[in-house]
Structures are given as structure tokens and as C-alpha cells.
Amino acid sequence: MAKQKIYILTGNNNFFGQTRKPWISMDVDKIVDVIQKNDFQVKKYTFHEIVNQKQTIENGIVFYTFSQKLNRRNYIKDVVRFLDSNNNPVIPSYDLLLCHENKGYQELFKKKLDLFFLKSFYFSSIDELSQYDINFPIVLKSVDSSNGKFVFKINNEEELHGKIQQLVKQNFFTKMDLVRRKYFRKKKGYRDYPDYTNRKDYFQYRDYILNENNFVLQEFIPGLTFDYRVLAISGRFYVMKRFTREGDFRASGTKIQQYDIEVEANLLNFAKEVSAKFDTPFLSLDIGFYDNKYYLFEFQALHFGINAVVKTKGYYQNQNGSWKFVESDQRIEEVIGEGLVNYINNELN
């Protein structure tokens, strides 16, 4: 019987994120070793080799890296969409790739999975705000922010408009062009376009030419001094705690973390219930706790921080309905390789 094929797609220079930092790769060959020991045939290619038909993928499962670089992320989206449309199972799914560094699509995907924990809005323009009733305070997020950057607590409508405008930098020459069009153009008309006016054309051109950023507004949870980062990896749950700085509400990016913590079963039950909806072997969950309830803030399906694995003493596993702590000092490559194998054997086969 032929071995099942797994194709691993890496970035240039054998990159597969991440370990210590987003730009530091895992050792892909160690992941390959783990998978091969579990009786799979593994082939490793780069994305450009597939795109330019130097190599081909046939009758196999595709496991691929994400990227933090915008151009490479868009490149990967093209490749994965192409492979997915040709009936090659891709891990993570194309939807989860779209969620990577895109908080807007994350909110849409939460709704698709019926994960309604915090009220949220997703906008493409400041002009869209006037059609909605927004309760303050609220959290403003740029869709591509990470580590707490470009995430703000907003207290009123004036502050919201000001902060959104600060997120977008306009080119000096664009500003000058708009001034010229508004104040120094001669009045003109077009016989074939009788409804044309300089004023109308100015506002239409301004809407067309100005840079805008998509953004998310998310319900604000008061009084938070910490959150949990839970890595759900094929039935294993690695847990750490992240703390906010004094006077701030953001735990992401502070680097104030605790690894040897007491973990309540309710947190693990929540993480297990949420992760089960995603149908993916790897999931990083940012979870808050307020008023005796847990809330999912954000998630990521790959290329996430790995401190919860490498700096804790092990993981939690649900055995016959009861949570057990399993001590472990495995390398991240072993954890990823075993997680992928377990997912394929238990969920895909």
C-alpha cells in the first residue's frame, strides 16, 4: 500500500514560521523527520517552485507556512487558493490563511462559526460610521496590527474620528492636488456629461484618491489586567498568562508573561469548545475573562508566538472527560509534526 503524501511548502531559504521571533524559522527538516517516522511520504517545495511548475502537487495533503511580509502573504494566498481549487487539501484552510494578520476577516469568520462573544464592526471608511450606533468606550483596531500595535481604547466619537485619521498617512503631493482641484480649477463643463460640476468632481476624486485603512471596532471589556494565550494543538492545550501594563488595557506585546500558573477547567473547556469549531490542527487563542465569562479576542492558525510551548512545563489533555496535565519538554518542531500527524489520522482519514 502506497504511503500517503504530505507536501510541505516553505518560503525562501527553507523558511517556516516561527520560533523565537517572526523572522526566525523552525527547522523544517526536523518536522519532516517526525512525519516520516509516522509512515507518511513527505515532499518539501517552495511556493515559487509550484507556481512556476518546476514541481507539481498530486494526490496529497498540503501543509504550508504563513508569512508576516505583505507581498509574500499575498503570494501565498494566490498559491493556496489555486491548490485548494484543485482539490488538494490544504492545512491550514484557505479561510484561516485569510484570517492571518487580517482582523477584519477574523471577525467575519467568527460569525461564520457562530462565535458571538464580543460585538464588533468592520469598516472600510470613516464615512461609514454615521450609519451605526456605536457605544463607547470601544476598541479600535487596524486590521493588520499585531503585538498590541495600532489597537486603541476610544472614549467618544470625536476621538474615534481623530484616531482613524491618524492611522492613514496621505502623500504630500496628493494633498496639494486636492487643494488645487478644490480652489484653483477653472469652471468647466462637458457636453456629454451635463450633471458635471467642479464641486461634485472634487468630492468624487477625493474619495477615489485618498488612502484609507480598513479597521475593526470591538466591544471594550473593562477592568482587564491580563488575558490567556492558549495554543490548541491536536488535543493538547498549552496555556500561559499575559499581563497588561499599568494604565493600559492591552496584554498583547507587553512581554509581561507568566508560565507556571494554575489553570481552571472552565478555561480549558472553553478553549476546547472554541478550537473544535475551527477544524484545524494548530490554533492560537487570545482569551479574556470578565464577569465570570470567557471571551475570545483573537486567533491565529499558524506563525504564532510559541512561548506557551517552549516556556511552560507541559500541556493539558482531556482524558475520558477529565483534564490531565502532561509534562513535556519537546521541541516545537516535534510538537508541530506530531500535531499534524494526529490531525490527519484522526480528522482527515
XYZ file of C-alpha atoms in Angstrom, residues 7 45 68 72 127 150 165 173 175 196 210 240 322 338:
14
model
C 3.660 18.263 0.655
C 8.973 22.508 -2.013
C 4.311 38.247 8.012
C 4.719 37.182 0.368
C -17.640 57.816 6.266
C -2.498 50.154 16.365
C -7.337 59.721 10.510
C 1.502 65.636 -3.471
C -2.821 66.833 -0.530
C -20.786 67.546 -14.115
C -7.296 59.336 -0.620
C 0.241 30.994 29.549
C -11.160 14.886 32.865
C 3.045 15.212 15.855
